[in-house]
Short mmCIF file of C-alpha atoms and ligand atoms in Angstrom, two decimals:
data_model
loop_
_atom_site.label_atom_id
_atom_site.label_comp_id
_atom_site.label_asym_id
_atom_site.label_seq_id
_atom_site.Cartn_x
_atom_site.Cartn_y
_atom_site.Cartn_z
CA MET P 139 114.26 120.14 135.08
CA SER P 140 114.22 117.29 137.60
CA GLU P 141 116.36 114.20 137.17
CA SER P 142 113.41 112.40 135.60
CA LYS P 143 114.09 111.54 132.00
CA LYS P 144 110.51 111.12 130.83
CA ILE P 145 108.01 113.89 130.40
CA PHE P 146 104.47 112.59 130.65
CA LEU P 147 101.21 114.29 129.86
CA THR P 148 97.75 113.18 130.96
CA GLU P 149 94.82 112.07 128.80
CA THR P 150 93.34 115.56 128.88
CA ASP P 151 96.46 116.77 127.04
CA ILE P 152 95.72 114.63 123.97
CA PRO P 153 95.11 117.23 121.25
CA ARG P 154 91.48 118.00 120.36
CA ALA P 155 92.35 119.01 116.80
CA TRP P 156 94.92 118.02 114.19
CA PHE P 157 97.11 120.74 112.67
CA ASN P 158 96.80 121.35 108.92
CA ILE P 159 99.92 123.16 107.75
CA ILE P 160 98.73 124.05 104.24
CA PRO P 161 96.96 127.34 105.16
CA SER P 162 100.22 128.55 106.81
CA MET P 163 102.45 127.73 103.83
CA PRO P 164 103.74 130.84 102.02
CA GLU P 165 103.66 128.90 98.76
CA LYS P 166 100.98 126.20 98.47
CA PRO P 167 101.76 122.88 96.80
CA ALA P 168 100.54 122.54 93.20
CA PRO P 169 97.19 120.73 92.99
CA MET P 170 96.97 116.97 92.61
CA LEU P 171 95.62 115.95 89.22
CA ASN P 172 92.95 113.49 88.19
CA PRO P 173 94.95 110.79 86.33
CA ALA P 174 92.29 110.45 83.60
CA THR P 175 91.54 114.10 82.84
CA LYS P 176 94.81 115.64 84.11
CA LYS P 177 92.59 118.36 85.64
CA PRO P 178 93.00 119.50 89.27
CA LEU P 179 91.55 116.91 91.57
CA THR P 180 88.40 117.52 93.62
CA ALA P 181 87.41 115.84 96.88
CA GLU P 182 84.60 114.10 94.94
CA ASP P 183 87.18 112.53 92.59
CA LEU P 184 88.57 110.74 95.65
CA PHE P 185 85.25 109.46 97.00
CA PRO P 186 85.41 106.12 95.12
CA LEU P 187 88.81 105.45 96.71
CA PHE P 188 88.75 106.92 100.23
CA SER P 189 86.11 107.75 102.82
CA GLU P 190 84.42 111.07 102.09
CA GLU P 191 85.80 112.72 105.22
CA ALA P 192 89.37 111.59 104.46
CA SER P 193 88.88 112.90 100.89
CA ARG P 194 87.73 116.29 102.18
CA GLN P 195 90.64 116.46 104.62
CA GLU P 196 92.99 115.61 101.74
CA MET P 197 91.80 118.66 99.79
CA ASN P 198 91.43 121.05 102.74
CA THR P 199 93.69 124.06 102.19
CA THR P 200 91.79 126.53 104.40
CA ASP P 201 91.27 125.14 107.93
CA SER P 202 94.38 125.14 110.11
CA TRP P 203 92.73 123.00 112.77
CA ILE P 204 90.55 119.95 112.12
CA GLU P 205 88.67 118.53 115.07
CA ILE P 206 89.53 115.01 116.23
CA PRO P 207 86.27 113.03 116.69
CA ASP P 208 85.61 111.95 120.30
CA GLU P 209 85.52 108.27 119.26
CA VAL P 210 89.01 108.60 117.77
CA ARG P 211 90.33 110.54 120.75
CA ASP P 212 88.96 107.87 123.10
CA LEU P 213 90.85 105.17 121.20
CA TYR P 214 94.02 107.30 121.20
CA LYS P 215 93.80 107.06 125.01
CA ILE P 216 94.80 103.38 124.79
CA TRP P 217 98.42 104.56 124.45
CA ARG P 218 98.47 108.35 124.08
CA PRO P 219 99.89 110.74 125.12
CA THR P 220 103.21 109.07 124.35
CA PRO P 221 106.26 109.93 126.47
CA LEU P 222 108.87 112.47 125.49
CA VAL P 223 112.25 111.26 126.70
CA ARG P 224 115.43 113.17 127.39
CA ALA P 225 117.99 110.74 125.97
CA ARG P 226 120.56 111.21 128.72
CA GLY P 227 121.98 107.74 128.08
CA LEU P 228 122.57 108.51 124.42
CA GLU P 229 124.01 111.95 125.26
CA LYS P 230 126.47 110.26 127.61
CA ALA P 231 127.38 107.56 125.08
CA LEU P 232 128.15 110.27 122.51
CA GLY P 233 129.84 112.55 125.04
CA THR P 234 127.84 115.38 123.57
CA ALA P 235 127.00 118.75 125.08
CA CYS P 236 123.74 118.72 123.10
CA HIS P 237 120.41 117.98 124.74
CA ILE P 238 118.74 115.16 122.85
CA TYR P 239 115.05 114.36 123.20
CA PHE P 240 112.94 111.74 121.48
CA LYS P 241 109.20 111.31 121.21
CA ASN P 242 108.49 107.64 121.80
CA GLU P 243 105.84 106.50 119.31
CA SER P 244 106.97 102.89 119.74
CA VAL P 245 104.65 102.49 122.76
CA SER P 246 101.52 102.07 120.62
CA PRO P 247 99.99 98.56 120.74
CA VAL P 248 101.39 97.82 117.28
CA GLY P 249 104.76 99.39 118.00
CA SER P 250 104.72 102.41 115.69
CA HIS P 251 103.14 105.80 114.93
CA LYS P 252 100.96 104.29 112.18
CA LEU P 253 97.97 103.73 114.47
CA ASN P 254 97.53 107.53 114.75
CA SER P 255 96.13 107.58 111.21
CA ALA P 256 94.76 104.03 110.97
CA ILE P 257 92.14 104.74 113.63
CA PRO P 258 90.62 107.88 112.08
CA GLN P 259 90.73 106.35 108.58
CA ALA P 260 88.86 103.25 109.76
CA TYR P 261 86.47 105.40 111.80
CA TYR P 262 85.47 107.60 108.83
CA CYS P 263 84.89 104.48 106.70
CA LYS P 264 82.71 102.94 109.41
CA GLN P 265 80.68 106.14 109.69
CA GLN P 266 79.63 105.90 106.06
CA GLY P 267 78.86 102.17 106.22
CA VAL P 268 81.95 100.78 104.51
CA THR P 269 82.36 97.02 105.20
CA ASN P 270 85.74 96.28 103.59
CA ILE P 271 89.07 98.05 103.30
CA THR P 272 92.17 97.17 101.27
CA THR P 273 95.65 98.46 101.81
CA GLU P 274 99.34 97.82 101.20
CA THR P 275 102.13 97.46 103.69
CA GLY P 276 105.91 97.55 103.36
CA ALA P 277 107.57 96.35 106.53
CA GLY P 278 104.14 95.45 107.90
CA GLN P 279 103.77 98.37 110.30
CA TRP P 280 100.92 100.07 108.46
CA GLY P 281 99.21 96.75 107.81
CA ALA P 282 99.44 95.86 111.50
CA ALA P 283 98.04 99.24 112.55
CA LEU P 284 95.15 99.12 110.09
CA SER P 285 94.42 95.50 111.02
CA LEU P 286 93.87 96.59 114.61
CA ALA P 287 91.97 99.77 113.67
CA THR P 288 89.58 97.94 111.32
CA ARG P 289 89.02 95.28 114.01
CA MET P 290 88.06 98.04 116.46
CA PHE P 291 85.28 99.08 114.06
CA GLY P 292 84.29 95.63 112.74
CA ILE P 293 85.54 96.20 109.18
CA ASP P 294 87.20 93.43 107.10
CA LEU P 295 90.71 94.15 105.81
CA ALA P 296 92.84 92.74 102.97
CA VAL P 297 96.54 93.69 103.06
CA TYR P 298 99.00 93.45 100.14
CA MET P 299 102.37 93.02 101.81
CA VAL P 300 105.58 93.71 99.86
CA LYS P 301 107.00 90.26 99.12
CA ILE P 302 110.47 90.91 100.52
CA SER P 303 108.99 91.95 103.86
CA TYR P 304 106.47 89.10 103.77
CA ASN P 305 109.49 86.77 103.78
CA GLN P 306 111.84 88.88 105.96
CA LYS P 307 109.27 89.78 108.62
CA PRO P 308 106.90 86.82 109.07
CA TYR P 309 105.86 87.97 112.55
CA ARG P 310 104.29 91.18 111.23
CA ARG P 311 102.20 88.95 109.00
CA SER P 312 101.23 86.92 112.08
CA ILE P 313 100.28 90.12 113.90
CA MET P 314 97.95 91.17 111.08
CA GLN P 315 96.45 87.69 111.03
CA THR P 316 95.97 87.79 114.81
CA TYR P 317 93.80 90.88 114.36
CA GLY P 318 91.90 89.02 111.65
CA ALA P 319 93.23 90.57 108.44
CA GLU P 320 93.85 88.69 105.20
CA VAL P 321 97.49 89.08 104.09
CA ILE P 322 98.65 88.57 100.48
CA ALA P 323 102.29 88.76 99.31
CA SER P 324 102.73 91.41 96.59
CA PRO P 325 103.19 91.16 93.64
CA SER P 326 100.43 88.56 93.57
CA MET P 327 98.47 86.82 90.83
CA SER P 328 95.20 88.16 92.28
CA THR P 329 95.27 91.49 90.41
CA LYS P 330 96.00 92.73 86.90
CA ALA P 331 98.80 94.96 88.20
CA GLY P 332 100.38 92.04 90.08
CA ARG P 333 100.12 89.58 87.18
CA LYS P 334 101.68 92.08 84.79
CA ILE P 335 104.76 92.69 86.91
CA ILE P 336 105.23 88.98 87.75
CA THR P 337 105.11 88.18 84.04
CA GLU P 338 107.70 90.82 83.23
CA HIS P 339 109.94 90.30 86.30
CA PRO P 340 109.36 86.83 87.79
CA ASN P 341 111.81 87.41 90.67
CA TYR P 342 110.57 90.86 91.61
CA GLN P 343 110.54 91.19 95.40
CA GLY P 344 107.86 93.84 95.37
CA SER P 345 107.71 97.50 96.32
CA LEU P 346 105.24 99.74 98.06
CA GLY P 347 104.28 101.20 94.69
CA THR P 348 103.24 97.80 93.34
CA ALA P 349 101.41 96.81 96.52
CA ILE P 350 99.44 100.08 96.38
CA SER P 351 98.41 99.30 92.79
CA GLU P 352 97.11 95.91 93.85
CA ALA P 353 95.20 97.27 96.85
CA VAL P 354 93.64 100.10 94.81
CA GLU P 355 92.63 97.68 92.07
CA LEU P 356 90.89 95.36 94.56
CA ALA P 357 89.15 98.29 96.30
CA MET P 358 87.84 99.67 92.99
CA SER P 359 86.46 96.26 91.96
CA THR P 360 84.85 95.31 95.31
CA PRO P 361 81.47 96.71 96.38
CA ASN P 362 81.33 98.83 99.57
CA CYS P 363 85.11 98.70 99.79
CA LYS P 364 87.56 101.57 100.30
CA TYR P 365 91.28 101.83 100.19
CA ALA P 366 93.45 103.33 102.94
CA LEU P 367 97.00 104.64 102.63
CA GLY P 368 99.45 104.84 105.53
CA SER P 369 101.68 107.69 104.36
CA VAL P 370 102.36 110.26 101.61
CA LEU P 371 98.92 111.91 101.52
CA ASN P 372 97.93 115.14 103.26
CA HIS P 373 95.27 113.59 105.47
CA VAL P 374 97.73 111.00 106.78
CA ALA P 375 100.29 113.67 107.66
CA LEU P 376 97.46 115.64 109.26
CA HIS P 377 96.52 112.77 111.60
CA GLN P 378 100.15 112.33 112.61
CA THR P 379 100.42 115.89 113.93
CA VAL P 380 99.25 114.61 117.33
CA ILE P 381 102.92 113.61 117.72
CA GLY P 382 104.32 117.12 117.36
CA LEU P 383 101.45 118.81 119.19
CA GLU P 384 102.07 116.66 122.26
CA ALA P 385 105.84 117.10 121.91
CA GLU P 386 105.40 120.86 121.83
CA LYS P 387 103.69 120.79 125.25
CA GLN P 388 106.28 118.38 126.60
CA MET P 389 109.24 120.48 125.43
CA GLU P 390 107.60 123.42 127.16
CA ILE P 391 107.45 121.41 130.41
CA ALA P 392 111.13 120.57 129.91
CA GLY P 393 111.79 124.29 129.57
CA GLU P 394 113.40 123.92 126.14
CA TYR P 395 112.61 124.46 122.48
CA PRO P 396 114.19 122.28 119.77
CA ASP P 397 116.82 123.88 117.53
CA VAL P 398 116.61 120.80 115.33
CA VAL P 399 113.65 118.47 114.70
CA ILE P 400 114.31 115.14 112.94
CA GLY P 401 112.14 112.36 111.56
CA CYS P 402 112.94 109.39 109.35
CA PHE P 403 111.33 109.55 105.94
CA GLY P 404 109.37 106.99 103.94
CA GLY P 405 106.46 108.92 102.44
CA GLY P 406 106.60 111.61 105.09
CA SER P 407 103.92 110.92 107.69
CA ASN P 408 105.95 110.64 110.90
CA PHE P 409 108.35 113.37 109.80
CA SER P 410 105.36 115.65 109.12
CA GLY P 411 103.79 114.59 112.41
CA ILE P 412 106.74 115.57 114.57
CA SER P 413 107.71 118.62 112.45
CA PHE P 414 104.65 120.56 111.31
CA PRO P 415 103.49 121.80 114.74
CA PHE P 416 107.00 123.23 115.33
CA LEU P 417 107.39 124.39 111.73
CA ARG P 418 104.32 126.60 112.11
CA HIS P 419 106.36 128.79 114.49
CA ASN P 420 109.07 129.12 111.82
CA LEU P 421 106.46 130.08 109.23
CA SER P 422 105.06 132.76 111.55
CA GLY P 423 108.58 134.12 112.10
CA GLU P 424 108.69 133.40 115.86
CA ARG P 425 111.23 130.58 115.70
CA HIS P 426 114.12 129.43 113.52
CA SER P 427 114.44 125.70 114.05
CA ARG P 428 115.91 123.33 111.47
CA PHE P 429 113.90 120.37 110.23
CA ILE P 430 115.67 117.31 108.90
CA ALA P 431 114.07 114.40 107.07
CA ALA P 432 116.32 111.31 107.22
CA GLU P 433 115.91 109.04 104.22
CA PRO P 434 117.85 105.93 103.18
CA MET P 435 120.72 106.38 100.72
CA ALA P 436 119.13 103.53 98.72
CA CYS P 437 115.95 105.54 98.15
CA PRO P 438 116.91 109.24 98.09
CA LYS P 439 113.85 111.05 96.74
CA LEU P 440 114.24 114.19 98.86
CA THR P 441 117.97 114.66 98.39
CA ARG P 442 118.24 113.52 94.75
CA GLY P 443 114.76 113.10 93.30
CA ALA P 444 113.13 115.32 90.65
CA MET P 445 110.18 117.61 91.36
CA ARG P 446 107.56 116.22 88.97
CA TYR P 447 104.00 115.07 88.76
CA ASP P 448 104.06 111.35 89.49
CA TYR P 449 101.75 108.56 90.51
CA GLY P 450 101.68 107.27 94.05
CA ASP P 451 101.78 103.68 92.80
CA GLU P 452 103.62 101.56 90.29
CA ALA P 453 100.73 100.87 87.90
CA GLY P 454 99.58 104.50 87.75
CA TYR P 455 96.10 104.17 89.29
CA THR P 456 96.41 106.97 91.86
CA PRO P 457 96.04 110.72 91.32
CA LEU P 458 99.08 112.54 89.96
CA ILE P 459 100.89 114.13 92.88
CA PRO P 460 103.40 117.01 92.58
CA MET P 461 106.27 115.28 94.33
CA LEU P 462 109.98 114.89 94.72
CA THR P 463 110.27 111.48 93.15
CA LEU P 464 112.62 108.82 91.83
CA GLY P 465 109.87 107.73 89.43
CA HIS P 466 107.04 105.35 90.26
CA ASN P 467 108.89 102.50 88.51
CA PHE P 468 111.89 102.89 90.80
CA GLU P 469 112.98 99.55 92.29
CA PRO P 470 114.70 100.32 95.58
CA ALA P 471 117.44 98.01 96.84
CA ASN P 472 116.29 95.43 99.36
CA ILE P 473 117.27 97.43 102.44
CA HIS P 474 115.88 96.35 105.79
CA ALA P 475 114.09 99.61 106.50
CA GLY P 476 111.12 98.36 104.45
CA GLY P 477 108.94 101.32 105.45
CA LEU P 478 111.36 103.74 103.75
CA ARG P 479 111.43 101.96 100.37
CA TYR P 480 109.02 104.33 98.66
CA HIS P 481 109.71 106.25 95.45
CA GLY P 482 108.24 109.65 96.29
CA ALA P 483 107.52 112.24 98.97
CA GLY P 484 104.14 113.77 99.77
CA ALA P 485 103.14 117.02 98.03
CA VAL P 486 103.42 119.22 101.12
CA VAL P 487 106.84 117.97 102.22
CA SER P 488 108.10 118.13 98.61
CA SER P 489 107.00 121.74 98.34
CA LEU P 490 108.52 122.65 101.73
CA LYS P 491 111.80 121.07 100.66
CA GLU P 492 111.78 122.85 97.29
CA ASN P 493 111.21 126.16 99.10
CA GLY P 494 114.10 125.56 101.51
CA LEU P 495 111.87 125.35 104.59
CA ILE P 496 113.07 121.85 105.52
CA ASP P 497 116.29 119.89 104.93
CA ALA P 498 116.96 116.26 104.14
CA VAL P 499 119.88 113.87 104.60
CA ASP P 500 120.41 110.41 103.16
CA ILE P 501 121.77 107.72 105.47
CA PRO P 502 123.68 104.59 104.38
CA GLN P 503 122.23 101.33 105.68
CA LEU P 504 125.24 100.43 107.84
CA GLU P 505 125.28 103.84 109.52
CA SER P 506 121.60 103.38 110.40
CA PHE P 507 122.25 100.02 112.12
CA GLU P 508 125.33 101.38 113.89
CA ALA P 509 123.18 104.23 115.26
CA ALA P 510 120.45 101.74 116.20
CA THR P 511 122.83 99.68 118.33
CA VAL P 512 124.34 102.78 120.03
CA PHE P 513 120.79 103.85 120.88
CA ALA P 514 119.69 100.40 122.07
CA LYS P 515 122.71 100.08 124.35
CA SER P 516 122.30 103.54 125.84
CA GLU P 517 118.49 103.95 125.99
CA GLY P 518 117.36 100.34 126.16
CA ILE P 519 114.85 100.55 123.33
CA ILE P 520 115.62 98.58 120.17
CA PRO P 521 114.55 100.91 117.35
CA ALA P 522 112.83 99.97 114.10
CA PRO P 523 115.33 100.01 111.19
CA GLU P 524 113.30 102.94 109.80
CA SER P 525 113.58 104.96 113.02
CA ALA P 526 117.31 104.22 113.11
CA HIS P 527 117.68 106.69 110.22
CA ALA P 528 116.38 109.47 112.47
CA ILE P 529 118.74 108.40 115.23
CA ALA P 530 121.69 108.41 112.81
CA ALA P 531 120.76 111.93 111.68
CA ALA P 532 120.46 113.06 115.32
CA ILE P 533 123.91 111.64 116.08
CA ARG P 534 125.38 113.44 113.05
CA GLU P 535 123.72 116.67 114.21
CA ALA P 536 125.04 116.30 117.77
CA ARG P 537 128.60 115.63 116.54
CA ALA P 538 128.53 118.58 114.13
CA SER P 539 127.17 120.91 116.85
CA ASP P 540 129.88 119.79 119.28
CA GLU P 541 132.58 120.33 116.67
CA ALA P 542 131.25 123.79 115.92
CA GLY P 543 131.18 124.52 119.66
CA THR P 544 127.45 125.35 119.55
CA PRO P 545 125.55 122.64 121.44
CA LYS P 546 121.93 122.33 120.36
CA THR P 547 118.62 120.99 121.59
CA ILE P 548 117.75 118.14 119.25
CA LEU P 549 114.37 116.43 119.05
CA PHE P 550 113.76 113.31 116.98
CA ASN P 551 110.82 111.02 116.53
CA LEU P 552 111.27 107.38 117.49
CA SER P 553 108.66 106.17 115.00
CA GLY P 554 108.70 102.54 116.14
CA HIS P 555 110.50 99.74 117.95
CA GLY P 556 112.39 96.97 116.19
CA LEU P 557 111.45 93.94 118.25
CA ILE P 558 109.90 92.31 115.22
CA ASP P 559 112.89 93.25 113.06
CA MET P 560 115.50 91.16 114.86
CA ALA P 561 116.19 89.08 111.74
CA SER P 562 117.49 92.30 110.19
CA TYR P 563 119.70 92.94 113.22
CA ASP P 564 120.99 89.35 112.92
CA ARG P 565 122.03 90.01 109.33
CA TYR P 566 123.78 93.21 110.46
CA PHE P 567 125.69 91.41 113.25
CA ALA P 568 126.65 88.65 110.80
CA GLY P 569 128.17 91.27 108.49
CA ASP P 570 125.69 90.44 105.73
CA LEU P 571 124.38 93.96 105.19
CA ALA P 572 125.78 96.40 102.66
CA ASN P 573 125.34 100.03 101.73
CA TYR P 574 123.34 100.70 98.59
CA THR P 575 123.38 103.81 96.52
CA VAL P 576 121.76 104.81 93.25
CA SER P 577 123.53 106.33 90.25
CA ASP P 578 122.46 109.66 88.74
CA GLU P 579 121.90 107.80 85.47
CA GLN P 580 119.49 105.37 87.13
CA ILE P 581 117.49 108.21 88.63
CA ALA P 582 117.46 110.20 85.40
CA ALA P 583 116.37 107.16 83.37
CA ASN P 584 113.49 106.52 85.76
CA VAL P 585 112.32 110.10 85.94
CA GLU P 586 112.39 110.33 82.14
CA THR P 587 109.51 107.85 81.94
CA LEU P 588 107.18 110.07 83.98
CA PRO P 589 103.95 111.29 82.39
CA GLU P 590 103.96 114.73 80.74
CA VAL P 591 101.39 117.11 82.18
C1 LIG L 432 106.04 103.27 108.01
C2 LIG L 432 107.10 103.64 108.91
C3 LIG L 432 107.97 104.70 108.61
C4 LIG L 432 107.93 105.46 107.32
O1 LIG L 432 106.73 106.07 106.99
P1 LIG L 432 106.48 107.63 107.06
O2 LIG L 432 105.14 107.81 106.50
O3 LIG L 432 107.54 108.32 106.28
O4 LIG L 432 106.54 107.99 108.50
C5 LIG L 432 108.92 105.04 109.55
N1 LIG L 432 109.05 104.37 110.71
C6 LIG L 432 108.24 103.34 111.03
C7 LIG L 432 108.44 102.63 112.32
C8 LIG L 432 107.24 102.96 110.15
O5 LIG L 432 106.45 101.95 110.47
#
């Protein structure tokens, strides 16, 4: 390889199809269930909620490749293909013999990977004449991405933003408003789900689960309105595979193949996006890479959750998903990686984890910020607090490989930049941040309340 650190592709290298991992899985995830009938869900059951095409993609267990519409691919060209970077600065800072690469998804106009799915979701809604979309957002990244995507197609958007982030990250709210979206702090008094939780817990700072309930409720009660979700579901993970498909080509140009692939983990979309294209070579027996999902210690569904049917939201409006979960009533600590404060993992990732095909680690908040500052100083990019979990896991991996005397090629996804999260960095520098963990009793008590199916 030359001295150049970045490996660029051209527009013609943007994938023409997304990769659907389900047909390649030796053991398929259990079906999602209709919450009313508790019967296996059909695509038609999802039509009231999502666009018909997104619903069909959600239930597609047979097609490994799903074509990316030209209109979507053209919009991807605004910032894709994203660079793959050999992190020589970070390698030097760590003094590691490992080769560390990262895929830089922070270069999208909204600063994260979320636009990869926001655009196709808005496009499929537009195609069937939808005029309004509702959604939720944690740290504001998904809301910002969908605000831009809906603007591209002339659709109106209402965003329920988790209250703690609404107050911690006012600029993400401004970004959504710049693109013309309406932003409401959640829990709010505008929905039944919001009013109920405010009545019971007046100081509740919100969670993704509650915000989803509010957005779903508004979508179901508004004509010609659909709901869009930024993570967890199969079709969202599917759209994100452009990340790994590009990275696969770029690693080939670099003349390397990753021994370890790492993504931070909220509901699983960027982890799935970077991992699944590489994981398919494990499933076919050609390769033996390790895949590591990095979640926050404050919200450890993959490492400590229970494999159960659970709702995707707090009020229980969504289909029942077979997931590794902390329970949909779980109230995560107010950590600054708002995009990782979600109670459960998507069905596919949960099943892969249960079958030992992927690993997970939980990262304490302070370790994530320490890793973020090491990365910023050595690579120049200030990472999102979410992405910092992937960096922390990559640093752990590099140190362990060096100690074992077996240097590895490590690839992680930089899911977003942190330029709008500087208030969180300020709190870290001021020594105001703490580590949060959850007791086994807390998890068990939460999981106990899950519906019997
Ligand atoms: C939303 C978000 C995440 C977490 O969501 P996943 O679906 O698990 O990828 C991670 N990083 C950033 C920058 C995000 O915006």
